[in-house]
CSV table of C-alpha atoms in Angstrom, one decimal:
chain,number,residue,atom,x,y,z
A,1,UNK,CA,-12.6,-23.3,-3.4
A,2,UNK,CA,-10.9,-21.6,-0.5
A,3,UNK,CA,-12.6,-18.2,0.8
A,4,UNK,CA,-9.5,-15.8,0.3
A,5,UNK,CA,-11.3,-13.6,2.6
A,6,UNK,CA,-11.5,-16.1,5.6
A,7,UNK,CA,-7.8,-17.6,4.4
A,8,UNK,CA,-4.6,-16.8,7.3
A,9,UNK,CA,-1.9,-14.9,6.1
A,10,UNK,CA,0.6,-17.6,5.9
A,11,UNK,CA,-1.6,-19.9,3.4
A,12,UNK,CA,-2.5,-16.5,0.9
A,13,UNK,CA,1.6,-15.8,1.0
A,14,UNK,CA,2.3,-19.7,0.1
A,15,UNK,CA,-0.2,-19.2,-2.8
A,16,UNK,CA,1.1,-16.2,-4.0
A,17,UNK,CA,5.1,-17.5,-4.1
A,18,UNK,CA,3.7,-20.6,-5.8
A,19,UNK,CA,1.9,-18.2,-8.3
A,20,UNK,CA,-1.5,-19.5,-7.7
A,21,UNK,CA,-2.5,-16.3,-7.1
A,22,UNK,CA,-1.7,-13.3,-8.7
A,23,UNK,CA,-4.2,-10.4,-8.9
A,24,UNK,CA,-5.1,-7.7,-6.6
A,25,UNK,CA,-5.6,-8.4,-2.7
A,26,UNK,CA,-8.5,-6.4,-1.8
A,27,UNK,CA,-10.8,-8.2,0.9
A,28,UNK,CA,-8.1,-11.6,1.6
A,29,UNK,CA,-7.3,-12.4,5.2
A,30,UNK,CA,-10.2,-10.0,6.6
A,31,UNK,CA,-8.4,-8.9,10.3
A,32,UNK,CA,-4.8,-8.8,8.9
A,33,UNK,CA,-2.5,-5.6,7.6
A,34,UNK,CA,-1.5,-5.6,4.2
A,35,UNK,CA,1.6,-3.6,3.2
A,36,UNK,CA,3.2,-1.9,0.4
A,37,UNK,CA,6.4,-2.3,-0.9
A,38,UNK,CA,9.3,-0.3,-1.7
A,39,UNK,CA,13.1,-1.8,-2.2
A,40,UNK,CA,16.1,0.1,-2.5
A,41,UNK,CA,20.1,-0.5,-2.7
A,42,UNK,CA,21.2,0.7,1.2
A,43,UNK,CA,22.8,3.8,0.1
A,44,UNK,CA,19.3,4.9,-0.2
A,45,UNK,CA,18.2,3.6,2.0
A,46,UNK,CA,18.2,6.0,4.7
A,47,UNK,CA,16.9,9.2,2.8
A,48,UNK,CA,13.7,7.4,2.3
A,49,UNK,CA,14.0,6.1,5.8
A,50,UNK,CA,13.6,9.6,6.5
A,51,UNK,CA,11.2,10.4,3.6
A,52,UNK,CA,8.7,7.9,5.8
A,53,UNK,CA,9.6,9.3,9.0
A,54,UNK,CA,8.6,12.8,7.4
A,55,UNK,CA,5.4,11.7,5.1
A,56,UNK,CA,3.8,9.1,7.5
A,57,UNK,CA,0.5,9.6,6.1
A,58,UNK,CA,1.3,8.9,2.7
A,59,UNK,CA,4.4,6.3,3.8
A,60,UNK,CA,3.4,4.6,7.9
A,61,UNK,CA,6.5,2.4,8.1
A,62,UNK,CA,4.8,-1.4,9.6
A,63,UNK,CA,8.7,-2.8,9.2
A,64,UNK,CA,12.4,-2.5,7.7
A,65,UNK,CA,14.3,-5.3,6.8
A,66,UNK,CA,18.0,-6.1,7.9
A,67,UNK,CA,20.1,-4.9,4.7
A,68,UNK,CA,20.8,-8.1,2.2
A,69,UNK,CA,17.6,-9.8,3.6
A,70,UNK,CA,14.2,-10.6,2.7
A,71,UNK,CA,12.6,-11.8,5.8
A,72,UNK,CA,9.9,-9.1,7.3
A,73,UNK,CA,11.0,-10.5,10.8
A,74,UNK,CA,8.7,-8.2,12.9
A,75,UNK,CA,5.6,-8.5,10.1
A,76,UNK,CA,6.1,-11.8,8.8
A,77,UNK,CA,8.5,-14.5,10.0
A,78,UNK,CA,7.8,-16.9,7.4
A,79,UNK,CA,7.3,-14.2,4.6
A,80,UNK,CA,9.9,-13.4,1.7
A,81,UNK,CA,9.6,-9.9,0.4
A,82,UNK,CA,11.1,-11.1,-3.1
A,83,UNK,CA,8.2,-13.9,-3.6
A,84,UNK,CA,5.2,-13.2,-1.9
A,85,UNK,CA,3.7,-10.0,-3.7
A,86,UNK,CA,1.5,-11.4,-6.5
A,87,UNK,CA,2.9,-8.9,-8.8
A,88,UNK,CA,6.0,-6.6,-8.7
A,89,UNK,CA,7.0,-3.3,-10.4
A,90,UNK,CA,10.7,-2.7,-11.1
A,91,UNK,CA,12.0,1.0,-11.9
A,92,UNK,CA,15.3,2.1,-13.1
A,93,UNK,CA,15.9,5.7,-13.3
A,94,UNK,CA,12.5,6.2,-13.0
A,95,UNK,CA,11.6,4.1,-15.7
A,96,UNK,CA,9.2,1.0,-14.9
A,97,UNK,CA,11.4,-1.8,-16.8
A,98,UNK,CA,9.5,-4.9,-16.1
A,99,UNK,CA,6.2,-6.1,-13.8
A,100,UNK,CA,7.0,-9.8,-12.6
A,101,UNK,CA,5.7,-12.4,-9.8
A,102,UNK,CA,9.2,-13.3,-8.6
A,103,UNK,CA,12.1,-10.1,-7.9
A,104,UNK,CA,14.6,-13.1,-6.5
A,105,UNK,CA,17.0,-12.1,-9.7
A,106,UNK,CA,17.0,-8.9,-9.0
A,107,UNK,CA,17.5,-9.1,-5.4
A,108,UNK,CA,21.2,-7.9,-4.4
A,109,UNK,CA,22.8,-8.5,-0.9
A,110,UNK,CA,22.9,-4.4,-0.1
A,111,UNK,CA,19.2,-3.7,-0.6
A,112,UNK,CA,16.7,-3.2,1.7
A,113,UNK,CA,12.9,-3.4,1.9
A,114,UNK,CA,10.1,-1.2,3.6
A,115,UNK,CA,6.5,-2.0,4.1
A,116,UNK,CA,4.4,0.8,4.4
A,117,UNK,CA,0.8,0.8,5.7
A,118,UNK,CA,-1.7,-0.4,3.3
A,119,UNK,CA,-5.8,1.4,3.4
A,120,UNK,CA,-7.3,-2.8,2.5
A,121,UNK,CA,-6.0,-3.4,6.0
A,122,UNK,CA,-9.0,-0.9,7.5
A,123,UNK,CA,-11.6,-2.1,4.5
A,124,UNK,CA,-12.4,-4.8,7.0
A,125,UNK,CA,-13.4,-2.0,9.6
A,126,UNK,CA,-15.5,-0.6,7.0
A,127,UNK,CA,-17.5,-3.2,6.0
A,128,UNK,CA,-18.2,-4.1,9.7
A,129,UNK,CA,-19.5,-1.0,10.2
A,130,UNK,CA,-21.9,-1.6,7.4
A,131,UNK,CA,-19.9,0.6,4.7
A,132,UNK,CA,-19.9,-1.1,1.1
A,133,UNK,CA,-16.5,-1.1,-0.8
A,134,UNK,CA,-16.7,-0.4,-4.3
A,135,UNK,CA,-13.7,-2.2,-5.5
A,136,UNK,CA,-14.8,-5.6,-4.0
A,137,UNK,CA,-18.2,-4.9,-4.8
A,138,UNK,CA,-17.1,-5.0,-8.6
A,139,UNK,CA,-13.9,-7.4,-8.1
A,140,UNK,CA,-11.5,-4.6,-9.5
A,141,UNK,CA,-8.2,-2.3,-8.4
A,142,UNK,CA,-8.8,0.4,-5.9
A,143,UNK,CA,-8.3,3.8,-7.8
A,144,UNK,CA,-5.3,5.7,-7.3
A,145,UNK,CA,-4.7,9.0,-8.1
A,146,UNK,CA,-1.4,11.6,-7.9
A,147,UNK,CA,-2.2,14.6,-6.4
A,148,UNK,CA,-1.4,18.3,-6.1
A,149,UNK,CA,0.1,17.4,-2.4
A,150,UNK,CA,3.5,17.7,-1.9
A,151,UNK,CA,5.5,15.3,0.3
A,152,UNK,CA,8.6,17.0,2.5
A,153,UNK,CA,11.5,16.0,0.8
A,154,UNK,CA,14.3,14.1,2.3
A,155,UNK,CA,17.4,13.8,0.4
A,156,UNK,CA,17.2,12.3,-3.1
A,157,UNK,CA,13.3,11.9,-2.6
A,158,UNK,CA,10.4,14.6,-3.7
A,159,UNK,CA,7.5,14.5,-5.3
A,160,UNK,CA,3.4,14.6,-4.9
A,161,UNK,CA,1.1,12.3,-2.8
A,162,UNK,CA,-0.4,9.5,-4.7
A,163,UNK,CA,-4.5,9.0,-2.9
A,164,UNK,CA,-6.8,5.8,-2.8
A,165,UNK,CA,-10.8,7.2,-3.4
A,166,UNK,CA,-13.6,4.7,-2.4
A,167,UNK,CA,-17.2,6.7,-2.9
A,168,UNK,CA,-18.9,6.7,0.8
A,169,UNK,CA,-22.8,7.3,0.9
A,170,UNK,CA,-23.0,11.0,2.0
A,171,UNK,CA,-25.0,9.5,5.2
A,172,UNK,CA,-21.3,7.5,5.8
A,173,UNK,CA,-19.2,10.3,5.3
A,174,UNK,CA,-18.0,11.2,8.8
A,175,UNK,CA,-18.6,7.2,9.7
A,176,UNK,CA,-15.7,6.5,7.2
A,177,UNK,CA,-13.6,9.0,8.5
A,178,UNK,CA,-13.8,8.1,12.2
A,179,UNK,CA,-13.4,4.2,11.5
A,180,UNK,CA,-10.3,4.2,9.4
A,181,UNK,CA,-9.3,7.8,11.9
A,182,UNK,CA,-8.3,4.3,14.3
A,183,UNK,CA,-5.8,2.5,12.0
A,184,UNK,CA,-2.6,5.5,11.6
A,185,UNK,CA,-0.2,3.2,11.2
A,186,UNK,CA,-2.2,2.1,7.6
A,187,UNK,CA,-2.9,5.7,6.8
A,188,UNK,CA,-5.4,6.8,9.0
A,189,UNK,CA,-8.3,9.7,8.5
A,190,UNK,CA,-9.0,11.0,4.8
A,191,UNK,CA,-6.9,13.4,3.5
A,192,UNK,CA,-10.1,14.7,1.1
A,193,UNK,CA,-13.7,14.6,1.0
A,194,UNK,CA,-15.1,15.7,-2.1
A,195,UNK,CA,-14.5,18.2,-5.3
A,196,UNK,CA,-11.6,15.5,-6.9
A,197,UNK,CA,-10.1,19.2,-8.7
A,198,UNK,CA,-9.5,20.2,-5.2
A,199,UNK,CA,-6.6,18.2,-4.8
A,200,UNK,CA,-5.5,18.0,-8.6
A,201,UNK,CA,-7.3,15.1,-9.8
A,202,UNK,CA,-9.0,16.5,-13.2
A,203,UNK,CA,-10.9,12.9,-14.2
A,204,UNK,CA,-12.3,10.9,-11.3
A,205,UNK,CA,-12.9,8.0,-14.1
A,206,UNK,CA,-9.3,8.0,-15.3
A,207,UNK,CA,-7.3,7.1,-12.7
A,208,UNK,CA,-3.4,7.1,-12.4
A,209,UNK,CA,-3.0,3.9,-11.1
A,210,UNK,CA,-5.8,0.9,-10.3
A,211,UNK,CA,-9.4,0.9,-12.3
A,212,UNK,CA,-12.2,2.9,-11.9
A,213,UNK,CA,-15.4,2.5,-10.3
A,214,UNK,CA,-19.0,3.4,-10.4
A,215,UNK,CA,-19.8,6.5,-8.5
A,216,UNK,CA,-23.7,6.8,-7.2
A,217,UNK,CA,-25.9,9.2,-7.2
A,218,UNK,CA,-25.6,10.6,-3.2
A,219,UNK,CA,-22.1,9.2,-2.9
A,220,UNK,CA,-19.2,11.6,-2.4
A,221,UNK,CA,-15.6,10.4,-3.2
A,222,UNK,CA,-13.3,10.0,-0.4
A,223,UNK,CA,-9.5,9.8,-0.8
A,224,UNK,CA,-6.8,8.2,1.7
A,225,UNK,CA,-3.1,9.1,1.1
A,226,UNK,CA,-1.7,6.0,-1.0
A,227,UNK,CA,1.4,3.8,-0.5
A,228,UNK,CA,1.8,4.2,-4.0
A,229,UNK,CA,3.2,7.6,-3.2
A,230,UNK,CA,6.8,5.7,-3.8
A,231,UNK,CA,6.3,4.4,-7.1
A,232,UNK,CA,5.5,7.9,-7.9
A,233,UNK,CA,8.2,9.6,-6.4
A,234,UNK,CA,10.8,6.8,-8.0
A,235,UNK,CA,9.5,8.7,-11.3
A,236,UNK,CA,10.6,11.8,-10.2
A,237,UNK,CA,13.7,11.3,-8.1
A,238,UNK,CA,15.0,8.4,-10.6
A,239,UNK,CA,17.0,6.0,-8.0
A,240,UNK,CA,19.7,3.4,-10.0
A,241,UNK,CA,16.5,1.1,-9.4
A,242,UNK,CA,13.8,0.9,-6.9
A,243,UNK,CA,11.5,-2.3,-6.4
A,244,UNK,CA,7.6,-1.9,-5.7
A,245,UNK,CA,4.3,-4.2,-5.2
A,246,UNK,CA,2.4,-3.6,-8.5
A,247,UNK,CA,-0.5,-1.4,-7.5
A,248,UNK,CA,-3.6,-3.1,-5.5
A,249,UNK,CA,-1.2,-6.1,-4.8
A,250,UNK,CA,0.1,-6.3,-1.5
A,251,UNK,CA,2.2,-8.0,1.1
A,252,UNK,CA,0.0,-9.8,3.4
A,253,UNK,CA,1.3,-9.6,7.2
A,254,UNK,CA,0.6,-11.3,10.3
A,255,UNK,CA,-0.4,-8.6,12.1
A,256,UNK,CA,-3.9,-8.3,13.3
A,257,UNK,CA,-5.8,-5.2,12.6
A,258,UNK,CA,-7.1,-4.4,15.9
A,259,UNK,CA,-3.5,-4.6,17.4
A,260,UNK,CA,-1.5,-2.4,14.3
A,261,UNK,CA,-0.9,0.2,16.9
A,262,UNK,CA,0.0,-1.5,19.7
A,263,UNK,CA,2.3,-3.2,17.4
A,264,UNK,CA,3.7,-0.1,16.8
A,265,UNK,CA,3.9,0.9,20.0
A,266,UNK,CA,5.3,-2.3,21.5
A,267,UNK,CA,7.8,-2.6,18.6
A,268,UNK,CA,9.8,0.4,19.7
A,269,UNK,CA,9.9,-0.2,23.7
């Protein structure tokens, strides 16, 4: 059985558009970013152009397609945007219509697609510095939660963060914060330590989006904005229709890690 953590990026997409593979992709291709997801018809596509530009914690743009195509040329060549998620959302008016493996009916020539930043791109960091993940630990989705956080609006788009929580050993706490503080383009620093209420989140064992996991006694929870923040804010701004990864399953780039910000850097010379 192939390690998926060890596996290349290339091999984990083939997989997924040949549906071998369809759950959540936590902990695959250790040293690569994953991405989020978010499709839209091009006349909205710049307001949420500028919703990133505006929200980069919650939303770090990692690429943009070409409108009417569904190569990620600057994250992945080879990769298909419309095949190589392990599990799609699709929203119209705000309303999730369907979850599939395959969008390549619903893809239309004017629509382009956005991969934002994903937080399993600096799990990697984590457990190399010794910090457990609890999701992988128990082979579940991270937990997702919406927030009291407002985003800056930008045209059609408004709404509230959506956050990731992983509980860190107290000892870890400013550890955590200082290894994923490196990785800005896939979120960056927490945005909370602590009291879940603080931030809106009335039941840290319900979660919005993703499972729940065990919390231990001397752990504190620890939330990361979320590039779910889309899916939430299709629900309030109610686009004709708006494509997303399902939750937890992401686009898988070719893009090391340790390089995400050069990449970014060297991307815009």
């Amino acid at each position: 059985m192939i390690d998926l953590s060890q596996a290349t990026p290339a091999e984990l997409r083939s997989m997924i558009r040949n549906n071998e593979l369809i759950k959540p992709t936590a902990g695959m291709a250790n040293g690569y970013a994953q991405a989020n997801l978010a499709i839209l018809k091009k006349e909205h596509a710049f307001d949420f152009l500028l919703f990133c530009q505006r929200n980069p914690k919650s939303c770090p743009l990692l690429d943009v397609t070409e409108i009417g195509s569904p190569i990620p040329a600057f994250a992945a060549k080879s990769g298909d945007i419309r095949t190589d998620i392990p599990k799609y959302r699709v929203y119209k008016y705000g309303e999730l219509v369907e979850e599939v493996t395959d969008i390549s009916n619903y893809w239309e020539d004017d629509m382009v697609g956005f991969l934002i930043g994903c937080s399993f791109t600096f799990e990697h960091a984590l457990l190399n510095n010794d910090i457990s993940i609890r999701h992988i630990e128990e082979g579940c989705n991270v937990p997702m939660y919406k927030t009291n956080i407002p985003c800056i609006e930008a045209g059609i788009f408004h709404g509230k963060m959506v956050a990731s929580m992983r509980p860190i050993p107290q000892k870890d706490v400013v550890r955590a914060a200082q290894v994923t503080s490196r990785f800005p383009a896939v979120h960056g620093a927490p945005i909370h330590i602590g009291d879940p209420e603080a931030i809106g989140v009335s039941s840290i064992q319900h979660p919005d989006f993703g499972d729940p996991v065990t919390i231990r006694e001397g752990e504190v929870p620890v939330f990361w904005a979320c590039g779910v923040t889309p899916q939430s804010i299709a629900m309030e701004t109610k686009p004709e229709i708006m494509i997303t990864h399902a939750p937890g399953h992401m686009f898988i780039t070719d893009i090391r890690d340790e390089k995400i910000r050069s990449f970014i850097t060297d991307r815009k010379r």
